[in-house]
């Protein structure tokens, strides 16, 4: 019964292992199990440290079809310099109750976040989408680009970034893109004109899009951050869009623009047209693009569980 | 930053290590930190498995004075035979956010539960207490006996057990007691007559004590189980006792006899005279034994954190 050694996977190891793991397939599987009632997604639990020293957030998940349960613990520690953020996932067997793996979840969180957006793009974007815009070119934004590259026949990829953006050549090389497909935009109007899919990957606490700049109906994806009330689009805009999210039971309680739209603009969580469990099992209708489509993900413990489990499966296969 | 190996401590190893650890001292320390606001005790989080397959309970704790945070995960898994219960603690640094140790917490839970009761006996029982009665002689009850043995000059120790109780000789040997001190009782009247301290260590869901059998005012300790509504004394009896508990912020919400006493017998959580953070810092009054004294512990994540941290400290000292 008692394990003699539980695999511990460091950040360096996850970086190397991720190349071998189909994160989107793992997510598609776990959302199918969630739709079937074989998986459970509890609400996250925030524990505040004393004296405003930070917090740690616990993300839970159970997938009985995979016989796994687990928790990701992510401390946010205030220091004299910038805050220290880590994330570790403890994956356990739901058959034996024993731990199976402890892994650094920092990179895995970036990957599952990007792959969740990619799954939504695959399920929601029009097949004929050709123009992709990314706002925010940090590690999370670049992971988004990587995950959606093969999903449509993109002819133009635009990157708008307020920070010190990487150059078009550097990004194109990183993504294996031919010259001329990807361009860096400095003006929002230029980045948003006639785009088909717009991915928001910022840590902004206020809207980063002026809806008037969207000259064509498009799919907007938003991840935002864990900061209370954080949002990337104007809350009032929700009423004029077809809204989807990762999990309708939990996301509307925390997503900043949804909370504000419900409190101030008469929007209701009942207006959500579908979530990922429904989308992967064809249990909700797809958008017809008579108006903008919005997909909001908050990040779920089940996604952390699924990606950790996929990594463990790969490790176990290597050992054979 | 990234650890190359995180110590994993198995049940066998904890059994060997526990002999070297002063669990009561670790608990006294963490309750002092809790009293000072340096430690935080969040409520536990229960996650239900689908299809009534069981649950897993998460116990959290933060002790900034020790620079530790962590979680104990305890799955309760329904099987065709009897349920499978495990418990694992992940101890993390509140300085670096990195994991420090993963340990099997099954034995540690028994030890911290018994040591918590022992701390209460030390703080609440009259110095002149000489007669000790234990109801329930399972592993938890025997750990209780072990932890309270040195706290008072016990002249008589009585064990009442409904199950297949171990013999007096066997128990005396296990505890290193001279012959004649410990006796096995078969009748409640015999076990309870003129006892000074009564420790209840059963998994009963209904009262195991008739108050009329207590012929002298005494200290009653109760741990009960995690089952909803579980209790070991008649809820109505709370009104006639001086009531203490492990942590007044959380225990009255879950302790079966307190929940029922409040709902049905006009008892109030404001009637609690003190808890362990208050007792260890002399911030509440001690009982005068004009009536019975009741101490109820529910079990706290901070206790799990404290005992795991004490074990890690010992392991690190051995490595030097």
Coordinates of C-alpha atoms in Angstrom, one line a residue:
Chain A
X1 CA 0.0 0.0 0.0
X2 CA 2.6 2.5 1.0
X3 CA 4.6 4.0 -1.8
X4 CA 8.4 4.0 -1.4
X5 CA 8.8 7.0 -3.6
X6 CA 6.4 9.5 -5.0
X7 CA 7.5 11.2 -8.2
X8 CA 8.3 14.8 -7.7
X9 CA 8.4 16.8 -10.9
X10 CA 10.2 20.2 -11.0
X11 CA 9.5 23.2 -13.2
X12 CA 12.5 22.3 -15.4
X13 CA 11.2 18.8 -15.9
X14 CA 7.6 19.9 -16.7
X15 CA 9.1 22.2 -19.4
X16 CA 10.7 19.2 -21.0
X17 CA 7.8 16.9 -20.5
X18 CA 5.1 19.2 -21.8
X19 CA 6.3 18.8 -25.4
X20 CA 5.1 15.2 -25.2
X21 CA 1.6 15.8 -23.8
X22 CA -1.6 16.6 -25.6
X23 CA -3.0 19.1 -23.1
X24 CA -6.0 20.0 -25.2
X25 CA -7.0 16.3 -25.5
X26 CA -6.7 15.9 -21.7
X27 CA -8.9 18.9 -21.2
X28 CA -11.5 17.7 -23.8
X29 CA -11.6 14.4 -21.9
X30 CA -12.0 15.9 -18.4
X31 CA -14.8 18.3 -19.6
X32 CA -16.6 15.3 -21.1
X33 CA -16.4 13.5 -17.7
X34 CA -17.6 16.7 -16.0
X35 CA -20.6 16.8 -18.4
X36 CA -21.4 13.1 -17.6
X37 CA -21.2 13.7 -13.8
X38 CA -18.1 11.4 -13.5
X39 CA -16.0 14.4 -12.5
X40 CA -16.6 17.1 -9.9
X41 CA -15.4 20.7 -9.9
X42 CA -15.7 22.2 -6.4
X43 CA -15.3 25.9 -5.8
X44 CA -11.7 27.1 -5.1
X45 CA -10.8 27.9 -1.5
X46 CA -8.8 31.0 -0.7
X47 CA -6.9 31.1 2.6
X48 CA -5.6 34.6 3.7
X49 CA -2.3 34.9 5.5
X50 CA -2.2 37.0 8.6
X51 CA -1.2 40.7 8.5
X52 CA -1.9 41.0 4.7
X53 CA 1.1 38.9 3.9
X54 CA -0.7 37.3 1.0
X55 CA -2.8 34.2 0.5
X56 CA -2.9 30.7 -0.8
X57 CA -5.6 29.5 -3.2
X58 CA -6.5 25.8 -3.3
X59 CA -7.9 24.4 -6.6
X60 CA -9.6 21.0 -6.2
X61 CA -10.7 18.4 -8.7
X62 CA -12.1 14.8 -8.8
X63 CA -12.3 12.7 -12.0
X64 CA -13.6 9.2 -11.1
X65 CA -13.5 8.1 -14.8
X66 CA -9.7 8.6 -14.5
X67 CA -9.7 7.5 -10.9
X68 CA -7.9 10.7 -9.8
X69 CA -8.4 13.4 -7.2
X70 CA -6.1 16.2 -6.3
X71 CA -5.4 19.8 -5.3
X72 CA -3.3 22.5 -6.7
X73 CA -2.0 24.9 -4.0
X74 CA -0.9 28.3 -5.2
X75 CA 0.7 30.7 -2.6
X76 CA 0.9 34.4 -3.2
X77 CA 3.5 35.7 -0.8
X78 CA 4.1 39.4 -0.2
X79 CA 7.8 40.2 0.0
X80 CA 9.7 43.5 0.2
X81 CA 10.2 43.2 -3.6
X82 CA 7.6 41.9 -5.9
X83 CA 5.2 39.1 -4.7
X84 CA 6.3 35.5 -4.9
X85 CA 3.8 33.2 -6.7
X86 CA 4.2 29.4 -6.8
X87 CA 1.9 26.5 -7.6
X88 CA 2.2 22.8 -6.8
X89 CA -0.2 20.0 -7.6
X90 CA -0.7 16.9 -5.5
X91 CA -2.2 14.2 -7.6
X92 CA -3.8 11.3 -5.7
X93 CA -5.5 8.0 -6.6
X94 CA -9.2 7.9 -6.0
X95 CA -8.9 4.1 -5.8
X96 CA -6.2 3.7 -3.2
X97 CA -6.2 7.2 -1.6
X98 CA -2.5 7.3 -2.1
X99 CA -0.5 10.2 -3.6
X100 CA 0.8 9.5 -7.1
X101 CA 2.8 12.6 -8.0
X102 CA 3.8 16.1 -6.7
X103 CA 4.6 18.5 -9.5
X104 CA 5.5 22.1 -9.9
X105 CA 2.4 23.5 -11.5
X106 CA 3.6 27.0 -12.6
X107 CA 4.2 26.1 -16.2
X108 CA 1.3 23.6 -16.3
X109 CA -1.0 26.4 -15.2
X110 CA 0.1 28.5 -18.2
X111 CA -0.3 25.6 -20.5
X112 CA -3.8 24.5 -19.3
X113 CA -5.0 28.1 -19.4
X114 CA -3.8 28.5 -23.0
X115 CA -5.1 25.1 -24.0
X116 CA -8.5 25.9 -22.4
X117 CA -8.8 29.0 -24.5
X118 CA -7.7 27.0 -27.5
X119 CA -10.3 24.4 -26.9
X120 CA -12.9 27.2 -26.8
X121 CA -11.5 28.7 -30.0
X122 CA -11.7 25.3 -31.7
X123 CA -15.3 24.8 -30.6
X124 CA -16.6 28.4 -31.1
X125 CA -14.6 30.2 -33.8
X126 CA -16.0 30.1 -37.4
X127 CA -14.2 27.6 -39.5
X128 CA -13.4 30.3 -42.0
X129 CA -11.7 32.5 -39.3
X130 CA -8.5 33.9 -40.8
X131 CA -7.5 36.9 -38.8
X132 CA -6.3 36.4 -35.2
X133 CA -5.4 39.2 -32.7
X134 CA -3.6 38.8 -29.4
X135 CA -3.5 41.5 -26.7
X136 CA -0.8 40.8 -24.2
X137 CA 2.4 39.1 -25.3
X138 CA 3.7 37.7 -22.0
X139 CA 4.3 34.0 -21.4
X140 CA 0.6 33.3 -21.2
X141 CA -0.2 35.1 -24.4
X142 CA 2.6 33.4 -26.3
X143 CA 1.3 30.0 -25.0
X144 CA -2.1 31.0 -26.3
X145 CA -0.7 31.7 -29.8
X146 CA 1.2 28.3 -29.8
X147 CA -2.0 26.4 -28.9
X148 CA -4.3 28.0 -31.4
X149 CA -1.9 28.1 -34.4
X150 CA -3.0 24.8 -35.9
X151 CA -6.7 25.3 -35.3
X152 CA -7.5 27.5 -38.2
X153 CA -5.9 28.6 -41.4
X154 CA -4.7 31.9 -40.0
X155 CA -3.6 34.4 -42.7
X156 CA -2.8 37.2 -40.4
X157 CA -1.8 37.2 -36.8
X158 CA -1.6 40.6 -35.0
X159 CA -0.1 41.2 -31.6
X160 CA -0.9 44.3 -29.6
X161 CA 1.2 44.9 -26.5
X162 CA 1.6 47.8 -24.2
X163 CA 4.8 46.5 -22.6
X164 CA 8.1 45.9 -24.2
X165 CA 6.8 43.5 -26.8
X166 CA 9.1 41.0 -28.5
X167 CA 9.7 41.8 -32.2
X168 CA 7.7 40.2 -35.0
X169 CA 10.8 38.3 -36.2
X170 CA 11.5 36.9 -32.8
X171 CA 7.9 35.8 -32.2
X172 CA 7.6 34.3 -35.7
X173 CA 10.8 32.2 -35.1
X174 CA 9.5 31.1 -31.7
X175 CA 6.2 29.9 -33.3
X176 CA 7.7 28.6 -36.5
X177 CA 5.7 31.0 -38.6
X178 CA 6.8 32.2 -42.1
X179 CA 7.7 35.9 -42.4
X180 CA 4.8 38.3 -43.0
X181 CA 2.1 36.4 -41.2
X182 CA 2.6 37.9 -37.7
X183 CA 2.8 41.6 -37.2
X184 CA 3.2 43.8 -34.1
X185 CA 0.6 46.5 -33.8
X186 CA 1.0 49.7 -31.8
X187 CA -2.5 51.1 -32.3
X188 CA -5.7 49.3 -31.1
X189 CA -7.7 50.3 -34.2
X190 CA -5.1 48.6 -36.4
X191 CA -5.1 45.4 -34.2
X192 CA -8.9 45.1 -34.0
X193 CA -10.1 46.0 -37.5
X194 CA -11.8 43.1 -39.1
X195 CA -10.3 40.5 -36.8
X196 CA -12.1 37.1 -36.4
X197 CA -10.7 36.0 -33.1
X198 CA -9.4 38.3 -30.4
X199 CA -7.6 36.7 -27.5
X200 CA -7.1 38.9 -24.4
X201 CA -4.2 37.7 -22.3
X202 CA -3.5 40.7 -20.0
X203 CA -3.4 41.2 -16.3
X204 CA -5.4 44.4 -16.6
X205 CA -8.0 45.2 -14.0
X206 CA -9.9 47.5 -16.4
X207 CA -11.1 46.9 -20.0
X208 CA -8.5 46.7 -22.7
X209 CA -10.9 46.7 -25.6
X210 CA -13.1 49.5 -27.0
X211 CA -15.9 47.6 -28.5
X212 CA -16.3 50.3 -31.2
X213 CA -13.0 49.2 -32.7
X214 CA -14.3 45.8 -33.6
X215 CA -15.5 46.4 -37.1
X216 CA -16.6 42.7 -37.7
X217 CA -18.4 40.3 -35.3
X218 CA -15.8 38.1 -33.7
X219 CA -14.9 35.7 -30.9
X220 CA -13.3 37.4 -27.9
X221 CA -11.6 35.2 -25.3
X222 CA -10.7 36.5 -21.9
X223 CA -8.7 35.0 -19.0
X224 CA -8.0 38.0 -16.8
X225 CA -6.3 37.4 -13.4
X226 CA -7.2 36.3 -9.9
X227 CA -7.3 39.9 -8.6
X228 CA -10.7 40.7 -7.2
X229 CA -12.9 42.3 -9.8
X230 CA -10.3 42.0 -12.6
X231 CA -11.8 42.1 -16.1
X232 CA -10.7 42.8 -19.7
X233 CA -13.9 44.0 -21.4
X234 CA -16.5 46.6 -20.5
X235 CA -19.1 44.8 -18.3
X236 CA -22.0 46.5 -20.1
X237 CA -20.9 44.8 -23.3
X238 CA -22.0 41.4 -22.1
X239 CA -25.7 42.1 -22.9
X240 CA -24.8 42.6 -26.5
X241 CA -22.8 39.3 -26.9
X242 CA -23.4 35.6 -27.0
X243 CA -21.6 34.6 -23.7
X244 CA -19.8 31.3 -23.1
X245 CA -17.5 30.3 -20.2
X246 CA -15.5 27.4 -18.9
X247 CA -17.9 26.3 -16.2
X248 CA -21.3 27.9 -15.6
X249 CA -21.6 26.7 -12.0
X250 CA -18.6 28.7 -10.7
X251 CA -17.3 31.2 -13.3
X252 CA -20.1 33.8 -13.0
X253 CA -19.4 34.1 -9.2
X254 CA -15.8 35.3 -9.7
X255 CA -15.4 36.7 -13.3
X256 CA -15.1 40.5 -12.7
X257 CA -17.1 41.6 -15.8
X258 CA -19.9 39.0 -15.1
X259 CA -20.2 40.1 -11.4
X260 CA -20.4 43.8 -12.5
X261 CA -22.7 43.1 -15.4
X262 CA -25.1 41.3 -13.1
X263 CA -24.9 44.0 -10.4
X264 CA -25.1 47.0 -12.6
X265 CA -26.3 46.2 -16.1
X266 CA -29.2 43.7 -15.7
X267 CA -27.2 40.8 -17.1
X268 CA -27.9 37.4 -15.7
X269 CA -25.9 34.2 -15.5
X270 CA -28.9 32.5 -17.1
X271 CA -27.9 34.4 -20.2
X272 CA -24.7 32.2 -20.6
X273 CA -25.3 30.2 -23.7
X274 CA -23.0 27.3 -22.9
X275 CA -19.9 26.2 -21.1
X276 CA -17.1 23.8 -21.9
X277 CA -18.8 20.6 -20.6
X278 CA -21.7 21.5 -22.8
X279 CA -19.6 22.5 -25.8
X280 CA -17.5 19.3 -25.8
X281 CA -20.7 17.1 -25.6
X282 CA -22.7 19.2 -28.1
X283 CA -25.3 20.0 -25.3
X284 CA -25.5 23.7 -26.2
X285 CA -26.0 25.7 -29.4
X286 CA -23.1 27.2 -31.3
X287 CA -23.0 31.0 -32.0
X288 CA -24.2 32.2 -35.4
X289 CA -22.1 35.4 -35.3
X290 CA -25.0 37.7 -35.7
X291 CA -23.2 39.4 -32.8
X292 CA -19.9 39.2 -30.9
X293 CA -19.2 36.0 -29.0
X294 CA -17.4 36.1 -25.7
X295 CA -15.7 33.2 -24.0
X296 CA -14.5 33.7 -20.4
X297 CA -12.4 31.2 -18.5
X298 CA -11.5 31.5 -14.9
X299 CA -9.3 28.3 -14.5
X300 CA -10.4 25.1 -12.9
X301 CA -8.8 22.6 -10.5
X302 CA -10.0 19.9 -12.9
X303 CA -7.8 21.4 -15.6
X304 CA -4.8 21.2 -13.3
X305 CA -5.7 17.6 -12.4
X306 CA -6.1 16.6 -16.0
X307 CA -2.8 18.0 -17.2
X308 CA -0.9 16.6 -14.2
X309 CA -2.6 13.2 -14.9
X310 CA -1.6 13.3 -18.5
X311 CA 2.0 14.0 -17.4
X312 CA 2.0 11.1 -15.0
X313 CA 0.6 8.8 -17.7
X314 CA 3.5 9.8 -20.0
X315 CA 6.0 9.3 -17.2
X316 CA 4.7 5.8 -16.5
X317 CA 4.8 4.9 -20.1
X318 CA 8.5 6.0 -20.3
X319 CA 9.3 3.7 -17.3
X320 CA 8.0 0.6 -19.1
Chain B
X1 CA 14.8 27.7 -6.0
X2 CA 13.6 24.3 -7.3
X3 CA 14.0 21.4 -4.9
X4 CA 15.7 18.4 -6.4
X5 CA 13.9 16.1 -4.0
X6 CA 11.1 16.6 -1.5
X7 CA 11.2 14.2 1.5
X8 CA 8.3 11.8 1.4
X9 CA 7.6 10.1 4.7
X10 CA 5.7 6.9 4.8
X11 CA 3.5 5.5 7.6
X12 CA 6.2 3.1 8.7
X13 CA 8.7 6.0 8.9
X14 CA 6.3 8.2 10.9
X15 CA 5.8 5.4 13.4
X16 CA 9.6 5.3 14.0
X17 CA 10.0 9.1 14.0
X18 CA 7.1 9.9 16.3
X19 CA 9.1 8.6 19.3
X20 CA 11.5 11.5 18.9
X21 CA 8.9 14.2 18.6
X22 CA 7.3 16.2 21.4
X23 CA 3.9 16.5 19.8
X24 CA 2.3 18.3 22.9
X25 CA 5.1 20.9 22.8
X26 CA 4.4 21.5 19.1
X27 CA 0.7 21.9 19.7
X28 CA 1.3 24.3 22.6
X29 CA 3.4 26.4 20.3
X30 CA 1.0 26.5 17.4
X31 CA -2.0 27.4 19.7
X32 CA 0.1 30.2 21.1
X33 CA 0.8 31.5 17.6
X34 CA -3.0 31.2 16.9
X35 CA -3.8 33.2 20.0
X36 CA -1.3 35.9 18.9
X37 CA -2.7 36.1 15.4
X38 CA 0.5 34.8 13.8
X39 CA -1.3 31.6 12.7
X40 CA -4.6 31.2 10.9
X41 CA -7.0 28.3 11.1
X42 CA -9.4 28.2 8.1
X43 CA -12.5 26.1 8.1
X44 CA -12.0 22.6 6.5
X45 CA -13.3 22.0 3.0
X46 CA -15.2 18.8 2.2
X47 CA -15.3 17.7 -1.4
X48 CA -18.0 15.1 -2.2
X49 CA -17.2 12.4 -4.8
X50 CA -19.8 11.7 -7.5
X51 CA -22.4 8.9 -7.0
X52 CA -21.9 8.7 -3.2
X53 CA -18.5 7.2 -3.7
X54 CA -17.1 9.0 -0.6
X55 CA -15.4 12.4 -0.1
X56 CA -12.1 14.0 0.6
X57 CA -11.7 16.5 3.4
X58 CA -9.0 19.2 3.2
X59 CA -7.6 20.6 6.5
X60 CA -5.6 23.8 6.1
X61 CA -3.2 25.7 8.3
X62 CA -0.9 28.7 8.2
X63 CA 1.7 29.5 10.9
X64 CA 3.8 32.5 9.9
X65 CA 5.8 32.4 13.1
X66 CA 7.1 29.0 11.9
X67 CA 7.0 30.1 8.3
X68 CA 4.8 27.2 7.2
X69 CA 1.6 26.6 5.4
X70 CA 0.0 23.4 4.3
X71 CA -2.9 21.1 3.8
X72 CA -3.8 17.6 4.9
X73 CA -6.0 15.7 2.4
X74 CA -8.0 12.9 3.8
X75 CA -10.0 10.8 1.2
X76 CA -12.8 8.6 2.4
X77 CA -13.3 6.1 -0.4
X78 CA -16.3 3.8 -0.5
X79 CA -15.4 0.2 -1.6
X80 CA -17.3 -3.0 -1.8
X81 CA -15.7 -3.9 1.5
X82 CA -15.2 -1.4 4.3
X83 CA -14.3 2.2 3.4
X84 CA -10.7 3.1 2.7
X85 CA -9.5 6.2 4.6
X86 CA -6.1 7.7 4.1
X87 CA -4.5 11.1 5.0
X88 CA -1.5 12.9 3.6
X89 CA 0.0 16.3 4.6
X90 CA 1.8 18.6 2.2
X91 CA 3.9 21.0 4.2
X92 CA 5.1 24.1 2.4
X93 CA 7.3 27.1 3.1
X94 CA 5.5 30.3 3.6
X95 CA 8.7 32.1 2.7
X96 CA 9.6 30.5 -0.6
X97 CA 6.2 28.9 -1.5
X98 CA 8.0 25.6 -2.1
X99 CA 7.0 22.2 -0.8
X100 CA 9.1 20.9 2.1
X101 CA 7.7 17.5 2.8
X102 CA 4.9 15.1 1.9
X103 CA 4.0 12.7 4.7
X104 CA 1.5 10.0 5.4
X105 CA -0.7 11.6 8.1
X106 CA -2.7 8.6 9.3
X107 CA -0.6 7.9 12.4
X108 CA 0.1 11.6 12.8
X109 CA -3.6 12.3 13.0
X110 CA -4.0 9.8 15.8
X111 CA -1.1 11.3 17.7
X112 CA -2.1 15.0 17.3
X113 CA -5.7 14.1 18.3
X114 CA -4.5 12.4 21.5
X115 CA -1.9 15.1 22.2
X116 CA -4.6 17.8 21.8
X117 CA -6.7 16.0 24.4
X118 CA -3.7 15.6 26.6
X119 CA -2.9 19.3 26.4
X120 CA -6.5 20.0 27.5
X121 CA -6.2 17.5 30.4
X122 CA -2.9 19.2 31.4
X123 CA -4.6 22.7 31.3
X124 CA -8.0 21.8 32.8
X125 CA -7.8 18.7 35.1
X126 CA -7.4 19.4 38.8
X127 CA -3.8 18.9 39.9
X128 CA -5.0 16.3 42.4
X129 CA -6.8 14.2 39.8
X130 CA -6.0 10.5 40.6
X131 CA -8.7 8.4 38.8
X132 CA -8.7 8.3 35.0
X133 CA -11.4 6.5 32.9
X134 CA -11.2 5.8 29.2
X135 CA -14.1 4.7 27.1
X136 CA -13.0 3.2 23.8
X137 CA -9.8 1.2 23.7
X138 CA -8.9 1.4 19.9
X139 CA -5.7 2.9 18.6
X140 CA -6.9 6.5 19.3
X141 CA -7.9 5.6 22.9
X142 CA -4.6 3.9 23.6
X143 CA -2.7 6.9 22.2
X144 CA -4.8 9.1 24.6
X145 CA -3.7 6.9 27.5
X146 CA 0.0 7.1 26.4
X147 CA -0.1 11.0 26.2
X148 CA -1.8 11.6 29.5
X149 CA 0.1 9.1 31.6
X150 CA 2.7 11.5 32.9
X151 CA 0.4 14.5 33.4
X152 CA -1.0 13.5 36.8
X153 CA -0.2 11.0 39.5
X154 CA -2.8 8.5 38.4
X155 CA -3.6 5.9 41.0
X156 CA -6.3 4.1 39.1
X157 CA -6.9 3.9 35.3
X158 CA -10.1 2.3 34.2
X159 CA -10.9 1.2 30.6
X160 CA -14.5 0.6 29.5
X161 CA -14.8 -0.9 26.1
X162 CA -17.8 -2.4 24.3
X163 CA -15.7 -4.1 21.6
X164 CA -13.1 -6.9 22.0
X165 CA -11.0 -5.0 24.5
X166 CA -7.4 -5.9 25.1
X167 CA -6.7 -7.4 28.5
X168 CA -5.4 -5.4 31.5
X169 CA -2.1 -7.1 31.4
X170 CA -1.5 -6.5 27.7
X171 CA -2.5 -2.8 28.0
X172 CA -0.4 -2.3 31.2
X173 CA 2.7 -3.8 29.4
X174 CA 2.1 -1.6 26.3
X175 CA 2.0 1.5 28.6
X176 CA 4.7 0.4 31.0
X177 CA 2.3 0.5 34.0
X178 CA 2.9 -1.6 37.1
X179 CA 0.3 -4.3 37.7
X180 CA -2.9 -3.2 39.5
X181 CA -3.1 0.4 38.3
X182 CA -5.1 -0.3 35.1
X183 CA -8.3 -2.3 35.1
X184 CA -10.8 -3.3 32.5
X185 CA -14.4 -2.5 33.4
X186 CA -17.4 -4.2 31.9
X187 CA -20.1 -2.0 33.6
X188 CA -20.4 1.8 33.1
X189 CA -21.3 2.4 36.7
X190 CA -18.0 0.8 37.8
X191 CA -16.0 2.8 35.3
X192 CA -17.5 6.2 36.0
X193 CA -17.9 6.1 39.8
X194 CA -15.7 8.8 41.4
X195 CA -13.6 9.3 38.3
X196 CA -11.7 12.6 38.0
X197 CA -11.0 12.6 34.2
X198 CA -13.1 10.8 31.7
X199 CA -11.8 10.5 28.1
X200 CA -14.3 9.5 25.4
X201 CA -12.5 8.0 22.4
X202 CA -15.3 6.2 20.5
X203 CA -16.8 6.5 17.1
X204 CA -20.3 6.4 18.5
X205 CA -23.0 8.6 16.9
X206 CA -25.0 8.6 20.1
X207 CA -24.1 9.4 23.7
X208 CA -21.9 6.8 25.5
X209 CA -22.2 8.3 29.0
X210 CA -25.2 8.5 31.3
X211 CA -24.5 11.7 33.3
X212 CA -26.2 10.2 36.4
X213 CA -23.3 7.6 36.6
X214 CA -20.8 10.4 37.3
X215 CA -20.8 10.5 41.1
X216 CA -18.1 13.3 41.3
X217 CA -17.6 16.4 39.2
X218 CA -15.0 15.6 36.6
X219 CA -13.4 16.6 33.3
X220 CA -14.9 14.9 30.3
X221 CA -13.0 15.0 27.0
X222 CA -14.6 14.1 23.7
X223 CA -13.3 13.8 20.2
X224 CA -16.1 11.9 18.4
X225 CA -15.8 11.3 14.6
X226 CA -16.3 13.2 11.4
X227 CA -19.7 11.6 10.8
X228 CA -22.4 14.3 10.5
X229 CA -24.0 14.9 13.9
X230 CA -21.7 12.5 15.7
X231 CA -21.5 13.1 19.5
X232 CA -20.6 11.2 22.6
X233 CA -22.5 13.0 25.4
X234 CA -26.2 14.0 25.7
X235 CA -26.5 17.4 24.0
X236 CA -28.8 18.6 26.9
X237 CA -25.9 18.1 29.3
X238 CA -23.9 21.0 27.9
X239 CA -26.0 23.6 29.8
X240 CA -25.0 22.1 33.1
X241 CA -21.2 22.0 32.4
X242 CA -18.3 24.4 32.0
X243 CA -17.6 23.9 28.3
X244 CA -14.2 24.3 26.6
X245 CA -13.1 23.3 23.1
X246 CA -10.1 23.3 20.7
X247 CA -11.1 26.4 18.7
X248 CA -14.2 28.4 19.4
X249 CA -14.3 29.9 15.8
X250 CA -14.9 26.6 14.1
X251 CA -15.7 23.8 16.6
X252 CA -19.3 24.8 17.6
X253 CA -20.3 24.7 13.9
X254 CA -19.5 21.0 13.5
X255 CA -19.4 19.3 16.9
X256 CA -22.7 17.3 17.0
X257 CA -23.6 17.8 20.6
X258 CA -23.0 21.6 20.3
X259 CA -25.0 21.9 17.1
X260 CA -27.9 20.0 18.8
X261 CA -27.6 21.8 22.1
X262 CA -27.8 25.1 20.3
X263 CA -30.8 24.0 18.2
X264 CA -32.8 22.2 20.8
X265 CA -31.7 23.1 24.3
X266 CA -31.1 26.8 24.3
X267 CA -27.3 26.4 24.6
X268 CA -25.2 29.1 23.0
X269 CA -21.6 29.1 21.6
X270 CA -21.1 32.2 23.7
X271 CA -21.3 29.9 26.7
X272 CA -17.9 28.3 25.8
X273 CA -15.6 29.3 28.6
X274 CA -12.4 29.0 26.7
X275 CA -10.5 27.3 23.9
X276 CA -6.9 26.1 23.5
X277 CA -5.5 29.4 22.1
X278 CA -7.0 31.1 25.2
X279 CA -6.0 28.3 27.6
X280 CA -2.3 28.2 26.6
X281 CA -2.0 32.0 26.9
X282 CA -4.0 32.2 30.2
X283 CA -6.6 34.4 28.4
X284 CA -9.6 32.5 29.9
X285 CA -10.6 31.4 33.4
X286 CA -10.0 27.8 34.6
X287 CA -12.8 25.7 35.9
X288 CA -13.5 25.5 39.7
X289 CA -15.2 22.0 39.4
X290 CA -18.4 23.2 41.1
X291 CA -19.8 21.3 38.1
X292 CA -18.6 19.0 35.3
X293 CA -16.1 20.3 32.8
X294 CA -16.4 19.4 29.1
X295 CA -13.6 19.7 26.6
X296 CA -14.5 19.0 22.9
X297 CA -11.9 18.8 20.1
X298 CA -12.8 18.5 16.5
X299 CA -9.3 18.4 15.0
X300 CA -7.6 21.3 13.2
X301 CA -5.4 21.6 10.2
X302 CA -3.0 23.6 12.3
X303 CA -2.4 20.6 14.5
X304 CA -1.6 18.5 11.4
X305 CA 0.8 21.3 10.2
X306 CA 2.5 21.6 13.6
X307 CA 3.2 17.8 14.0
X308 CA 4.4 17.6 10.4
X309 CA 6.7 20.6 10.9
X310 CA 8.0 19.1 14.1
X311 CA 8.8 15.9 12.2
X312 CA 10.6 17.8 9.4
X313 CA 12.6 19.8 12.0
X314 CA 13.8 16.5 13.5
X315 CA 14.6 15.0 10.1
X316 CA 16.6 18.1 9.2
X317 CA 18.6 17.9 12.5
X318 CA 19.4 14.2 11.8
X319 CA 20.8 15.2 8.4
X320 CA 23.3 17.6 9.9

